[in-house]
Amino acid sequence: METIHRIRDKFIPEPLPAPGTFQGRTVVVTGGTSGLGLAAAVHFVSLGAHVIITCRDPSRGESARLEIEKRTRADAVEMMVLDMTRYSSCCSFVDELSKRRPQGVDAVVLNAGVSKTHHDVSPEGWEETIQVNALCTTLLGLLLLPWLKKQTASSTPHMVFVASRDHLDPDITSWAPWGDDGAGILRRLSDRAHVSWPSGAESSTDSPNYAASKLLLMYAVEEITKLALDSEGQPKVIVNSVCPGLVHTNIARDISSHSWQMKLAVNLFFATLGKSADYGSRFYVAATQTTADEHGKFIVSLYSDDEYRKKAIPNMTSDAGKATRVLVWKEIIAELVANVPGLQATLNEI
């Protein structure tokens, strides 16, 4: 059934909202220099928004800014530097954003992510997939949340976490014991010895920590969704996670870079079932249009709401899933508070 839905999504796009829907609004898209992020920025600008994109490399960011404006209109895009492998960069970005936009922004799409096939360690000491997709994305959400909650605009701001249906795949039965053995779940997943990584020049089409990193993120989003509520249980910020589906972008560049055979296999797979970045990024736009009643919803085209609820039972809503979420959240908060000055005060403010 998923294959059928993927083929459908490849040829039948998610509709965009009416022209001018984002007129006068500001949208932040992290990782906006290529692929889904760039395509989403084009959509938002075309619909009237002023867009802020982020990048690690200022020259790439400037090239992307010019490309987006060339395809849409002038003076509609800003570029800001953000290195998702460093906590300090996340803090600097949020600080600078709040200075540039003291009145706030209307939506933040936390799109930046990686899919690594080889074990690379971030400057913070974590495997990069865990660092970028889980730890730093969560940190951005926590840093942005109190600022967004203070906004007084007529419409409720949105925070969108780019997730994946792959969070349904990990077998979490081994995770709970890791949480009790002193090392912790995150450290076990980050440790090369506990995850099956290719060695040396060996090639692989697998990103061993991608699905796990997206499950860690989904656990964090569940908690951030609760933190976004006011004293009466209403969302001050509408939080959603979204899966754009299988998209033919350079997210798999690390997979296809090892050999021509791997590049051919990856390109054939994505060419057959993958939708374009234009089509995939439309789900980002949809996620910024949700209502308060949809707060916390996972936006995905592969499943109906009932289908997703059933598939999410093992990892998300079962007793084991809930217990694992508590353990993971405790570890994430402990790591971030220990290494991000002032974060505890920010959490107290939320």
CSV table of N, CA and C in Angstrom, one decimal, residues 96-153:
chain,number,residue,atom,x,y,z
A,96,GLU,N,20.3,35.9,17.1
A,96,GLU,CA,20.3,36.9,16.0
A,96,GLU,C,18.9,37.0,15.3
A,97,LEU,N,18.2,35.9,15.2
A,97,LEU,CA,16.8,35.9,14.6
A,97,LEU,C,15.9,36.8,15.4
A,98,SER,N,16.0,36.7,16.8
A,98,SER,CA,15.1,37.5,17.6
A,98,SER,C,15.4,39.0,17.5
A,99,LYS,N,16.7,39.3,17.2
A,99,LYS,CA,17.1,40.7,17.1
A,99,LYS,C,16.6,41.2,15.7
A,100,ARG,N,16.8,40.4,14.7
A,100,ARG,CA,16.3,40.8,13.3
A,100,ARG,C,14.8,40.9,13.2
A,101,ARG,N,14.1,40.1,13.9
A,101,ARG,CA,12.7,40.0,13.9
A,101,ARG,C,12.1,40.2,15.3
A,102,PRO,N,12.2,41.3,15.9
A,102,PRO,CA,11.7,41.4,17.3
A,102,PRO,C,10.2,41.2,17.4
A,103,GLN,N,9.5,41.5,16.2
A,103,GLN,CA,8.0,41.3,16.2
A,103,GLN,C,7.7,39.8,16.1
A,104,GLY,N,8.7,39.0,15.8
A,104,GLY,CA,8.4,37.5,15.7
A,104,GLY,C,8.3,37.1,14.2
A,105,VAL,N,8.0,35.8,14.1
A,105,VAL,CA,7.8,35.2,12.8
A,105,VAL,C,6.5,34.4,12.8
A,106,ASP,N,6.0,34.1,11.7
A,106,ASP,CA,4.7,33.4,11.6
A,106,ASP,C,4.9,31.9,11.6
A,107,ALA,N,6.0,31.4,11.0
A,107,ALA,CA,6.2,29.9,11.0
A,107,ALA,C,7.7,29.6,10.9
A,108,VAL,N,8.0,28.5,11.6
A,108,VAL,CA,9.4,28.0,11.5
A,108,VAL,C,9.3,26.6,11.0
A,109,VAL,N,10.0,26.2,10.0
A,109,VAL,CA,10.1,24.9,9.4
A,109,VAL,C,11.5,24.4,9.7
A,110,LEU,N,11.6,23.4,10.6
A,110,LEU,CA,12.9,22.9,11.0
A,110,LEU,C,13.2,21.7,10.1
A,111,ASN,N,13.8,22.0,8.9
A,111,ASN,CA,14.0,21.1,7.8
A,111,ASN,C,15.4,20.5,7.8
A,112,ALA,N,16.4,21.2,8.3
A,112,ALA,CA,17.8,20.8,8.2
A,112,ALA,C,18.0,19.4,8.8
A,113,GLY,N,18.6,18.5,8.0
A,113,GLY,CA,18.8,17.1,8.5
A,113,GLY,C,19.8,16.4,7.7
A,114,VAL,N,20.3,15.3,8.2
A,114,VAL,CA,21.3,14.5,7.4
A,114,VAL,C,20.9,13.0,7.4
A,115,SER,N,21.5,12.3,6.5
A,115,SER,CA,21.4,10.9,6.4
A,115,SER,C,22.8,10.3,6.1
A,116,LYS,N,23.4,9.9,7.2
A,116,LYS,CA,24.8,9.5,7.1
A,116,LYS,C,25.0,7.9,7.0
A,117,THR,N,25.9,7.5,6.0
A,117,THR,CA,26.1,6.1,5.9
A,117,THR,C,27.4,5.7,6.6
A,118,HIS,N,28.2,6.6,7.0
A,118,HIS,CA,29.5,6.3,7.7
A,118,HIS,C,29.5,7.1,9.0
A,119,HIS,N,30.1,6.5,10.0
A,119,HIS,CA,30.1,7.1,11.4
A,119,HIS,C,31.0,8.3,11.5
A,120,ASP,N,30.4,9.5,11.5
A,120,ASP,CA,31.2,10.7,11.7
A,120,ASP,C,30.7,11.3,13.0
A,121,VAL,N,31.7,11.9,13.7
A,121,VAL,CA,31.4,12.4,15.1
A,121,VAL,C,31.4,14.0,15.0
A,122,SER,N,30.4,14.6,15.6
A,122,SER,CA,30.2,16.0,15.6
A,122,SER,C,31.2,16.7,16.5
A,123,PRO,N,31.3,18.0,16.4
A,123,PRO,CA,32.2,18.7,17.4
A,123,PRO,C,31.7,18.6,18.8
A,124,GLU,N,30.4,18.2,19.0
A,124,GLU,CA,29.8,18.0,20.4
A,124,GLU,C,30.1,16.6,20.9
A,125,GLY,N,30.6,15.7,20.1
A,125,GLY,CA,31.0,14.4,20.5
A,125,GLY,C,29.9,13.3,20.2
A,126,TRP,N,29.0,13.6,19.4
A,126,TRP,CA,27.9,12.7,19.0
A,126,TRP,C,28.0,12.3,17.6
A,127,GLU,N,27.5,11.1,17.3
A,127,GLU,CA,27.4,10.7,15.9
A,127,GLU,C,26.5,11.7,15.2
A,128,GLU,N,26.9,12.2,14.0
A,128,GLU,CA,26.3,13.3,13.4
A,128,GLU,C,24.8,13.2,13.1
A,129,THR,N,24.3,12.0,12.8
A,129,THR,CA,22.9,11.9,12.5
A,129,THR,C,22.1,12.2,13.8
A,130,ILE,N,22.6,11.6,14.9
A,130,ILE,CA,21.9,11.9,16.2
A,130,ILE,C,22.0,13.4,16.6
A,131,GLN,N,23.2,13.9,16.3
A,131,GLN,CA,23.5,15.4,16.7
A,131,GLN,C,22.5,16.3,15.9
A,132,VAL,N,22.5,16.1,14.6
A,132,VAL,CA,21.7,17.1,13.8
A,132,VAL,C,20.2,16.8,13.8
A,133,ASN,N,19.8,15.6,13.6
A,133,ASN,CA,18.4,15.2,13.4
A,133,ASN,C,17.6,15.3,14.8
A,134,ALA,N,18.3,14.9,15.8
A,134,ALA,CA,17.6,14.8,17.1
A,134,ALA,C,18.1,15.9,18.1
A,135,LEU,N,19.3,16.0,18.5
A,135,LEU,CA,19.7,16.9,19.5
A,135,LEU,C,19.6,18.4,19.1
A,136,CYS,N,20.2,18.8,18.0
A,136,CYS,CA,20.2,20.2,17.7
A,136,CYS,C,18.8,20.6,17.2
A,137,THR,N,18.1,19.8,16.5
A,137,THR,CA,16.7,20.1,16.1
A,137,THR,C,15.9,20.4,17.3
A,138,THR,N,16.0,19.5,18.3
A,138,THR,CA,15.3,19.7,19.6
A,138,THR,C,15.7,21.0,20.2
A,139,LEU,N,17.0,21.2,20.3
A,139,LEU,CA,17.5,22.5,20.9
A,139,LEU,C,16.9,23.7,20.2
A,140,LEU,N,16.8,23.7,18.9
A,140,LEU,CA,16.2,24.9,18.2
A,140,LEU,C,14.8,25.0,18.6
A,141,GLY,N,14.1,23.9,18.7
A,141,GLY,CA,12.7,24.0,19.1
A,141,GLY,C,12.5,24.6,20.5
A,142,LEU,N,13.3,24.2,21.4
A,142,LEU,CA,13.2,24.7,22.8
A,142,LEU,C,13.6,26.1,22.9
A,143,LEU,N,14.6,26.5,22.1
A,143,LEU,CA,15.1,27.9,22.1
A,143,LEU,C,14.0,28.9,21.5
A,144,LEU,N,13.4,28.4,20.4
A,144,LEU,CA,12.4,29.2,19.7
A,144,LEU,C,11.1,29.3,20.4
A,145,LEU,N,10.7,28.3,21.1
A,145,LEU,CA,9.4,28.2,21.7
A,145,LEU,C,9.0,29.3,22.6
A,146,PRO,N,9.8,29.7,23.6
A,146,PRO,CA,9.3,30.8,24.4
A,146,PRO,C,9.2,32.1,23.7
A,147,TRP,N,10.1,32.4,22.7
A,147,TRP,CA,10.0,33.6,21.9
A,147,TRP,C,8.7,33.6,21.0
A,148,LEU,N,8.4,32.4,20.4
A,148,LEU,CA,7.2,32.4,19.6
A,148,LEU,C,5.9,32.5,20.5
A,149,LYS,N,6.0,31.9,21.7
A,149,LYS,CA,4.8,32.0,22.6
A,149,LYS,C,4.5,33.4,23.0
A,150,LYS,N,5.5,34.3,23.0
A,150,LYS,CA,5.3,35.7,23.4
A,150,LYS,C,4.7,36.6,22.4
A,151,GLN,N,4.6,36.1,21.1
A,151,GLN,CA,4.2,36.9,20.0
A,151,GLN,C,2.7,37.3,20.2
A,152,THR,N,2.4,38.4,19.7
A,152,THR,CA,1.0,39.0,19.9
A,152,THR,C,0.3,39.1,18.6
A,153,ALA,N,0.8,38.5,17.5
A,153,ALA,CA,0.1,38.5,16.2
A,153,ALA,C,-1.3,37.9,16.3
